[in-house]
Amino acid sequence: MVFGVYRNNHPATAVDHCCHCYFINSNEPNLVVAGGSYLRIFRYVPMQEEGQIKHRLEQVLCYNLFGVVNSMAVAMYPGNRRHSLLLAVGEAQLAVVDYEPSSHTLKTKMLYNYEQDDQRTMFLQQTFLPQVRVDPENRAAAMLIYGSRLVVIPLTKTAKAANESAHQSYVVNLKSLDERVNNVKDFKFLYGYCDPTIVLLYEPLRTWTGRVAVRRDTCAIVAIALNIRDKVHPIIWSQNNLPFDSLYVLAVHKPTGGVLVFAVNSLLYLNQAIPPFGMLLNSLAESITDFPVHKHTGLMLTLDDSQAVMMEDERVFVSLKSGDIYLITLISDGMRSIKRFNWYKAASSVLTSCISMATGLESYFLYRHRVLYILCTKVCNMYLLYT
């Protein structure tokens, strides 16, 4: 009966999410991509070309899931040698899956469902897609649902929960921490904190381009520490009056720390107890924000539909909607304060839908929207490799 109501005639050819992890083998890294309801796993095959060792992608597994993947992350549970996949589906559902070597299938490790009316509040339809993130030190995972609810999933067992479930999750109402937190656009885990700490980018009172003259700088960020043992979540620091066109945030590695805020017409760096630094990316940004930013006369670009990943040497790999690829170097003054952004155009490509960092290969891959599966069904060599 279900087949008569819904049938997928053609497999999804788009790549919406990608991640680099050790999913099949603990000694060999894999590339996991998700598009629609399809999950594909690739392995890196070394090859020698013009005297240099490069890699091509070979598809080894493909799964058709019972739902569209809205967000994806990887985590390493205690006692495991391989990563687990955290797949967010529906409005507020999360599935944790592992690879089963004996049958070459996916084994469901845990299932979480928070699609209750008390969590949905006033929303009658799916307005916010779920977002799942994992702490860099694998202490906890979090999933944002309905724009103002945060599902916290411990990945390590605490002493207080010795007689309880090791990974018992709970929901945090972000408005109970700060009544202004609403319409969360993005969130990330920060580096360099004793407890898992997240930073939220939200817009309490929305505006748009036609109302900039009346209301501007409506976005804000807040950093919240997750004390999973006592379930206490204090606010560490916050920053208000950010540009209304802020899109997403990116955590900066230690020892600099802090967070980068990507807006359509500007790029900002924020950190606790450190003066903020911002840079205008075009002349339009001067008339739409009052946030203190510096001008850059050599740039004329926008960051909407961009994808970015943080490198370990305080550089940011950014792909723009025009296909241009930039390397942004964070120049500090030696006191954890950023004083300049250096932009370097590395190459040109096509519009990217997702970006991931391959740490084991010391390379950076960009995956093109709607070409990965169409061009290559078994062996995929249509990728960009930068060393």
mmCIF file with all atom_site columns, N, CA and C in Angstrom, residues 178 181 188 190-191 193 197-200 202 220-225 234-240 242 249-252 256-261 269-276 336:
data_model
loop_
_atom_site.group_PDB
_atom_site.id
_atom_site.type_symbol
_atom_site.label_atom_id
_atom_site.label_alt_id
_atom_site.label_comp_id
_atom_site.label_asym_id
_atom_site.label_entity_id
_atom_site.label_seq_id
_atom_site.pdbx_PDB_ins_code
_atom_site.Cartn_x
_atom_site.Cartn_y
_atom_site.Cartn_z
_atom_site.occupancy
_atom_site.B_iso_or_equiv
_atom_site.pdbx_formal_charge
_atom_site.auth_seq_id
_atom_site.auth_comp_id
_atom_site.auth_asym_id
_atom_site.auth_atom_id
_atom_site.pdbx_PDB_model_num
ATOM 1   N N  . ASP A 1 178 ? 17.652 32.442 28.334 1.00 0.00 ? 178 ASP A N  1
ATOM 2   C CA . ASP A 1 178 ? 17.561 33.855 27.944 1.00 0.00 ? 178 ASP A CA 1
ATOM 3   C C  . ASP A 1 178 ? 16.308 33.998 27.105 1.00 0.00 ? 178 ASP A C  1
ATOM 4   N N  . VAL A 1 181 ? 16.390 34.443 23.233 1.00 0.00 ? 181 VAL A N  1
ATOM 5   C CA . VAL A 1 181 ? 16.885 33.426 22.301 1.00 0.00 ? 181 VAL A CA 1
ATOM 6   C C  . VAL A 1 181 ? 15.710 32.821 21.556 1.00 0.00 ? 181 VAL A C  1
ATOM 7   N N  . LYS A 1 188 ? 27.373 26.146 16.972 1.00 0.00 ? 188 LYS A N  1
ATOM 8   C CA . LYS A 1 188 ? 28.582 25.336 16.897 1.00 0.00 ? 188 LYS A CA 1
ATOM 9   C C  . LYS A 1 188 ? 29.135 25.113 18.294 1.00 0.00 ? 188 LYS A C  1
ATOM 10  N N  . LEU A 1 190 ? 32.386 25.153 20.697 1.00 0.00 ? 190 LEU A N  1
ATOM 11  C CA . LEU A 1 190 ? 33.609 25.940 20.749 1.00 0.00 ? 190 LEU A CA 1
ATOM 12  C C  . LEU A 1 190 ? 34.778 25.097 21.229 1.00 0.00 ? 190 LEU A C  1
ATOM 13  N N  . TYR A 1 191 ? 35.990 25.571 20.915 1.00 0.00 ? 191 TYR A N  1
ATOM 14  C CA . TYR A 1 191 ? 37.217 24.910 21.335 1.00 0.00 ? 191 TYR A CA 1
ATOM 15  C C  . TYR A 1 191 ? 37.755 25.568 22.607 1.00 0.00 ? 191 TYR A C  1
ATOM 16  N N  . TYR A 1 193 ? 37.311 24.863 26.032 1.00 0.00 ? 193 TYR A N  1
ATOM 17  C CA . TYR A 1 193 ? 36.548 25.025 27.263 1.00 0.00 ? 193 TYR A CA 1
ATOM 18  C C  . TYR A 1 193 ? 36.524 23.696 28.028 1.00 0.00 ? 193 TYR A C  1
ATOM 19  N N  . THR A 1 197 ? 30.806 23.554 25.275 1.00 0.00 ? 197 THR A N  1
ATOM 20  C CA . THR A 1 197 ? 30.266 24.912 25.177 1.00 0.00 ? 197 THR A CA 1
ATOM 21  C C  . THR A 1 197 ? 29.821 25.156 23.741 1.00 0.00 ? 197 THR A C  1
ATOM 22  N N  . ILE A 1 198 ? 28.617 25.669 23.611 1.00 0.00 ? 198 ILE A N  1
ATOM 23  C CA . ILE A 1 198 ? 28.072 25.964 22.294 1.00 0.00 ? 198 ILE A CA 1
ATOM 24  C C  . ILE A 1 198 ? 27.862 27.465 22.167 1.00 0.00 ? 198 ILE A C  1
ATOM 25  N N  . VAL A 1 199 ? 27.897 27.935 20.936 1.00 0.00 ? 199 VAL A N  1
ATOM 26  C CA . VAL A 1 199 ? 27.592 29.325 20.629 1.00 0.00 ? 199 VAL A CA 1
ATOM 27  C C  . VAL A 1 199 ? 26.410 29.328 19.666 1.00 0.00 ? 199 VAL A C  1
ATOM 28  N N  . LEU A 1 200 ? 25.416 30.137 19.968 1.00 0.00 ? 200 LEU A N  1
ATOM 29  C CA . LEU A 1 200 ? 24.186 30.216 19.183 1.00 0.00 ? 200 LEU A CA 1
ATOM 30  C C  . LEU A 1 200 ? 24.128 31.535 18.445 1.00 0.00 ? 200 LEU A C  1
ATOM 31  N N  . TYR A 1 202 ? 21.387 33.775 16.690 1.00 0.00 ? 202 TYR A N  1
ATOM 32  C CA . TYR A 1 202 ? 19.936 33.863 16.646 1.00 0.00 ? 202 TYR A CA 1
ATOM 33  C C  . TYR A 1 202 ? 19.511 35.289 16.306 1.00 0.00 ? 202 TYR A C  1
ATOM 34  N N  . ALA A 1 220 ? 22.282 38.268 17.121 1.00 0.00 ? 220 ALA A N  1
ATOM 35  C CA . ALA A 1 220 ? 23.097 38.220 18.336 1.00 0.00 ? 220 ALA A CA 1
ATOM 36  C C  . ALA A 1 220 ? 23.631 36.805 18.487 1.00 0.00 ? 220 ALA A C  1
ATOM 37  N N  . ILE A 1 221 ? 24.663 36.659 19.323 1.00 0.00 ? 221 ILE A N  1
ATOM 38  C CA . ILE A 1 221 ? 25.198 35.343 19.652 1.00 0.00 ? 221 ILE A CA 1
ATOM 39  C C  . ILE A 1 221 ? 25.278 35.225 21.168 1.00 0.00 ? 221 ILE A C  1
ATOM 40  N N  . VAL A 1 222 ? 25.230 33.996 21.638 1.00 0.00 ? 222 VAL A N  1
ATOM 41  C CA . VAL A 1 222 ? 25.359 33.714 23.068 1.00 0.00 ? 222 VAL A CA 1
ATOM 42  C C  . VAL A 1 222 ? 26.090 32.384 23.210 1.00 0.00 ? 222 VAL A C  1
ATOM 43  N N  . ALA A 1 223 ? 27.045 32.332 24.139 1.00 0.00 ? 223 ALA A N  1
ATOM 44  C CA . ALA A 1 223 ? 27.813 31.116 24.428 1.00 0.00 ? 223 ALA A CA 1
ATOM 45  C C  . ALA A 1 223 ? 27.287 30.498 25.711 1.00 0.00 ? 223 ALA A C  1
ATOM 46  N N  . ILE A 1 224 ? 26.934 29.220 25.638 1.00 0.00 ? 224 ILE A N  1
ATOM 47  C CA . ILE A 1 224 ? 26.323 28.503 26.755 1.00 0.00 ? 224 ILE A CA 1
ATOM 48  C C  . ILE A 1 224 ? 27.163 27.273 27.065 1.00 0.00 ? 224 ILE A C  1
ATOM 49  N N  . ALA A 1 225 ? 27.525 27.103 28.335 1.00 0.00 ? 225 ALA A N  1
ATOM 50  C CA . ALA A 1 225 ? 28.246 25.921 28.797 1.00 0.00 ? 225 ALA A CA 1
ATOM 51  C C  . ALA A 1 225 ? 27.247 24.827 29.163 1.00 0.00 ? 225 ALA A C  1
ATOM 52  N N  . PRO A 1 234 ? 24.925 27.603 32.298 1.00 0.00 ? 234 PRO A N  1
ATOM 53  C CA . PRO A 1 234 ? 25.115 29.053 32.450 1.00 0.00 ? 234 PRO A CA 1
ATOM 54  C C  . PRO A 1 234 ? 25.544 29.706 31.138 1.00 0.00 ? 234 PRO A C  1
ATOM 55  N N  . ILE A 1 235 ? 25.188 30.958 30.997 1.00 0.00 ? 235 ILE A N  1
ATOM 56  C CA . ILE A 1 235 ? 25.615 31.764 29.855 1.00 0.00 ? 235 ILE A CA 1
ATOM 57  C C  . ILE A 1 235 ? 26.978 32.364 30.173 1.00 0.00 ? 235 ILE A C  1
ATOM 58  N N  . ILE A 1 236 ? 27.957 32.117 29.317 1.00 0.00 ? 236 ILE A N  1
ATOM 59  C CA . ILE A 1 236 ? 29.329 32.564 29.556 1.00 0.00 ? 236 ILE A CA 1
ATOM 60  C C  . ILE A 1 236 ? 29.532 33.982 29.027 1.00 0.00 ? 236 ILE A C  1
ATOM 61  N N  . TRP A 1 237 ? 29.196 34.192 27.770 1.00 0.00 ? 237 TRP A N  1
ATOM 62  C CA . TRP A 1 237 ? 29.349 35.523 27.182 1.00 0.00 ? 237 TRP A CA 1
ATOM 63  C C  . TRP A 1 237 ? 28.381 35.648 26.014 1.00 0.00 ? 237 TRP A C  1
ATOM 64  N N  . SER A 1 238 ? 28.150 36.889 25.625 1.00 0.00 ? 238 SER A N  1
ATOM 65  C CA . SER A 1 238 ? 27.207 37.154 24.537 1.00 0.00 ? 238 SER A CA 1
ATOM 66  C C  . SER A 1 238 ? 27.628 38.420 23.805 1.00 0.00 ? 238 SER A C  1
ATOM 67  N N  . GLN A 1 239 ? 27.043 38.593 22.628 1.00 0.00 ? 239 GLN A N  1
ATOM 68  C CA . GLN A 1 239 ? 27.305 39.777 21.811 1.00 0.00 ? 239 GLN A CA 1
ATOM 69  C C  . GLN A 1 239 ? 26.031 40.112 21.051 1.00 0.00 ? 239 GLN A C  1
ATOM 70  N N  . ASN A 1 240 ? 25.577 41.356 21.199 1.00 0.00 ? 240 ASN A N  1
ATOM 71  C CA . ASN A 1 240 ? 24.350 41.796 20.549 1.00 0.00 ? 240 ASN A CA 1
ATOM 72  C C  . ASN A 1 240 ? 24.666 42.728 19.382 1.00 0.00 ? 240 ASN A C  1
ATOM 73  N N  . LEU A 1 242 ? 24.466 42.426 16.060 1.00 0.00 ? 242 LEU A N  1
ATOM 74  C CA . LEU A 1 242 ? 25.213 41.940 14.899 1.00 0.00 ? 242 LEU A CA 1
ATOM 75  C C  . LEU A 1 242 ? 24.400 42.216 13.634 1.00 0.00 ? 242 LEU A C  1
ATOM 76  N N  . VAL A 1 249 ? 27.948 30.480 11.746 1.00 0.00 ? 249 VAL A N  1
ATOM 77  C CA . VAL A 1 249 ? 29.142 30.695 12.554 1.00 0.00 ? 249 VAL A CA 1
ATOM 78  C C  . VAL A 1 249 ? 30.112 29.547 12.316 1.00 0.00 ? 249 VAL A C  1
ATOM 79  N N  . LEU A 1 250 ? 31.378 29.815 12.647 1.00 0.00 ? 250 LEU A N  1
ATOM 80  C CA . LEU A 1 250 ? 32.441 28.824 12.483 1.00 0.00 ? 250 LEU A CA 1
ATOM 81  C C  . LEU A 1 250 ? 33.394 28.967 13.661 1.00 0.00 ? 250 LEU A C  1
ATOM 82  N N  . ALA A 1 251 ? 33.591 27.884 14.402 1.00 0.00 ? 251 ALA A N  1
ATOM 83  C CA . ALA A 1 251 ? 34.462 27.911 15.574 1.00 0.00 ? 251 ALA A CA 1
ATOM 84  C C  . ALA A 1 251 ? 35.921 27.927 15.152 1.00 0.00 ? 251 ALA A C  1
ATOM 85  N N  . VAL A 1 252 ? 36.734 28.707 15.861 1.00 0.00 ? 252 VAL A N  1
ATOM 86  C CA . VAL A 1 252 ? 38.162 28.846 15.577 1.00 0.00 ? 252 VAL A CA 1
ATOM 87  C C  . VAL A 1 252 ? 38.931 27.941 16.528 1.00 0.00 ? 252 VAL A C  1
ATOM 88  N N  . THR A 1 256 ? 43.793 30.409 19.497 1.00 0.00 ? 256 THR A N  1
ATOM 89  C CA . THR A 1 256 ? 43.068 31.665 19.291 1.00 0.00 ? 256 THR A CA 1
ATOM 90  C C  . THR A 1 256 ? 41.661 31.574 19.862 1.00 0.00 ? 256 THR A C  1
ATOM 91  N N  . GLY A 1 257 ? 40.933 30.527 19.498 1.00 0.00 ? 257 GLY A N  1
ATOM 92  C CA . GLY A 1 257 ? 39.575 30.352 19.996 1.00 0.00 ? 257 GLY A CA 1
ATOM 93  C C  . GLY A 1 257 ? 38.617 31.378 19.436 1.00 0.00 ? 257 GLY A C  1
ATOM 94  N N  . GLY A 1 258 ? 37.440 31.401 19.982 1.00 0.00 ? 258 GLY A N  1
ATOM 95  C CA . GLY A 1 258 ? 36.433 32.344 19.508 1.00 0.00 ? 258 GLY A CA 1
ATOM 96  C C  . GLY A 1 258 ? 35.615 31.768 18.373 1.00 0.00 ? 258 GLY A C  1
ATOM 97  N N  . VAL A 1 259 ? 34.945 32.662 17.654 1.00 0.00 ? 259 VAL A N  1
ATOM 98  C CA . VAL A 1 259 ? 34.034 32.247 16.602 1.00 0.00 ? 259 VAL A CA 1
ATOM 99  C C  . VAL A 1 259 ? 34.049 33.282 15.492 1.00 0.00 ? 259 VAL A C  1
ATOM 100 N N  . LEU A 1 260 ? 33.886 32.802 14.256 1.00 0.00 ? 260 LEU A N  1
ATOM 101 C CA . LEU A 1 260 ? 33.721 33.655 13.085 1.00 0.00 ? 260 LEU A CA 1
ATOM 102 C C  . LEU A 1 260 ? 32.248 33.692 12.709 1.00 0.00 ? 260 LEU A C  1
ATOM 103 N N  . VAL A 1 261 ? 31.739 34.887 12.456 1.00 0.00 ? 261 VAL A N  1
ATOM 104 C CA . VAL A 1 261 ? 30.353 35.069 12.037 1.00 0.00 ? 261 VAL A CA 1
ATOM 105 C C  . VAL A 1 261 ? 30.356 35.488 10.573 1.00 0.00 ? 261 VAL A C  1
ATOM 106 N N  . TYR A 1 269 ? 34.777 38.541 13.714 1.00 0.00 ? 269 TYR A N  1
ATOM 107 C CA . TYR A 1 269 ? 35.423 37.643 14.671 1.00 0.00 ? 269 TYR A CA 1
ATOM 108 C C  . TYR A 1 269 ? 35.045 38.093 16.079 1.00 0.00 ? 269 TYR A C  1
ATOM 109 N N  . LEU A 1 270 ? 34.548 37.147 16.893 1.00 0.00 ? 270 LEU A N  1
ATOM 110 C CA . LEU A 1 270 ? 34.106 37.450 18.246 1.00 0.00 ? 270 LEU A CA 1
ATOM 111 C C  . LEU A 1 270 ? 34.715 36.440 19.207 1.00 0.00 ? 270 LEU A C  1
ATOM 112 N N  . ASN A 1 271 ? 35.037 36.918 20.401 1.00 0.00 ? 271 ASN A N  1
ATOM 113 C CA . ASN A 1 271 ? 35.601 36.052 21.426 1.00 0.00 ? 271 ASN A CA 1
ATOM 114 C C  . ASN A 1 271 ? 35.304 36.648 22.792 1.00 0.00 ? 271 ASN A C  1
ATOM 115 N N  . GLN A 1 272 ? 35.432 35.825 23.807 1.00 0.00 ? 272 GLN A N  1
ATOM 116 C CA . GLN A 1 272 ? 35.145 36.254 25.170 1.00 0.00 ? 272 GLN A CA 1
ATOM 117 C C  . GLN A 1 272 ? 36.219 37.216 25.666 1.00 0.00 ? 272 GLN A C  1
ATOM 118 N N  . ALA A 1 273 ? 35.778 38.363 26.214 1.00 0.00 ? 273 ALA A N  1
ATOM 119 C CA . ALA A 1 273 ? 36.647 39.376 26.830 1.00 0.00 ? 273 ALA A CA 1
ATOM 120 C C  . ALA A 1 273 ? 37.688 39.916 25.865 1.00 0.00 ? 273 ALA A C  1
ATOM 121 N N  . ILE A 1 274 ? 37.398 39.883 24.564 1.00 0.00 ? 274 ILE A N  1
ATOM 122 C CA . ILE A 1 274 ? 38.306 40.408 23.544 1.00 0.00 ? 274 ILE A CA 1
ATOM 123 C C  . ILE A 1 274 ? 37.507 41.322 22.620 1.00 0.00 ? 274 ILE A C  1
ATOM 124 N N  . PRO A 1 275 ? 38.035 42.479 22.269 1.00 0.00 ? 275 PRO A N  1
ATOM 125 C CA . PRO A 1 275 ? 37.295 43.366 21.363 1.00 0.00 ? 275 PRO A CA 1
ATOM 126 C C  . PRO A 1 275 ? 36.986 42.685 20.037 1.00 0.00 ? 275 PRO A C  1
ATOM 127 N N  . PRO A 1 276 ? 35.794 42.851 19.519 1.00 0.00 ? 276 PRO A N  1
ATOM 128 C CA . PRO A 1 276 ? 35.439 42.214 18.240 1.00 0.00 ? 276 PRO A CA 1
ATOM 129 C C  . PRO A 1 276 ? 36.157 42.872 17.081 1.00 0.00 ? 276 PRO A C  1
ATOM 130 N N  . ARG A 1 336 ? 45.725 36.789 21.323 1.00 0.00 ? 336 ARG A N  1
ATOM 131 C CA . ARG A 1 336 ? 44.448 36.142 21.006 1.00 0.00 ? 336 ARG A CA 1
ATOM 132 C C  . ARG A 1 336 ? 43.452 37.112 20.390 1.00 0.00 ? 336 ARG A C  1
#
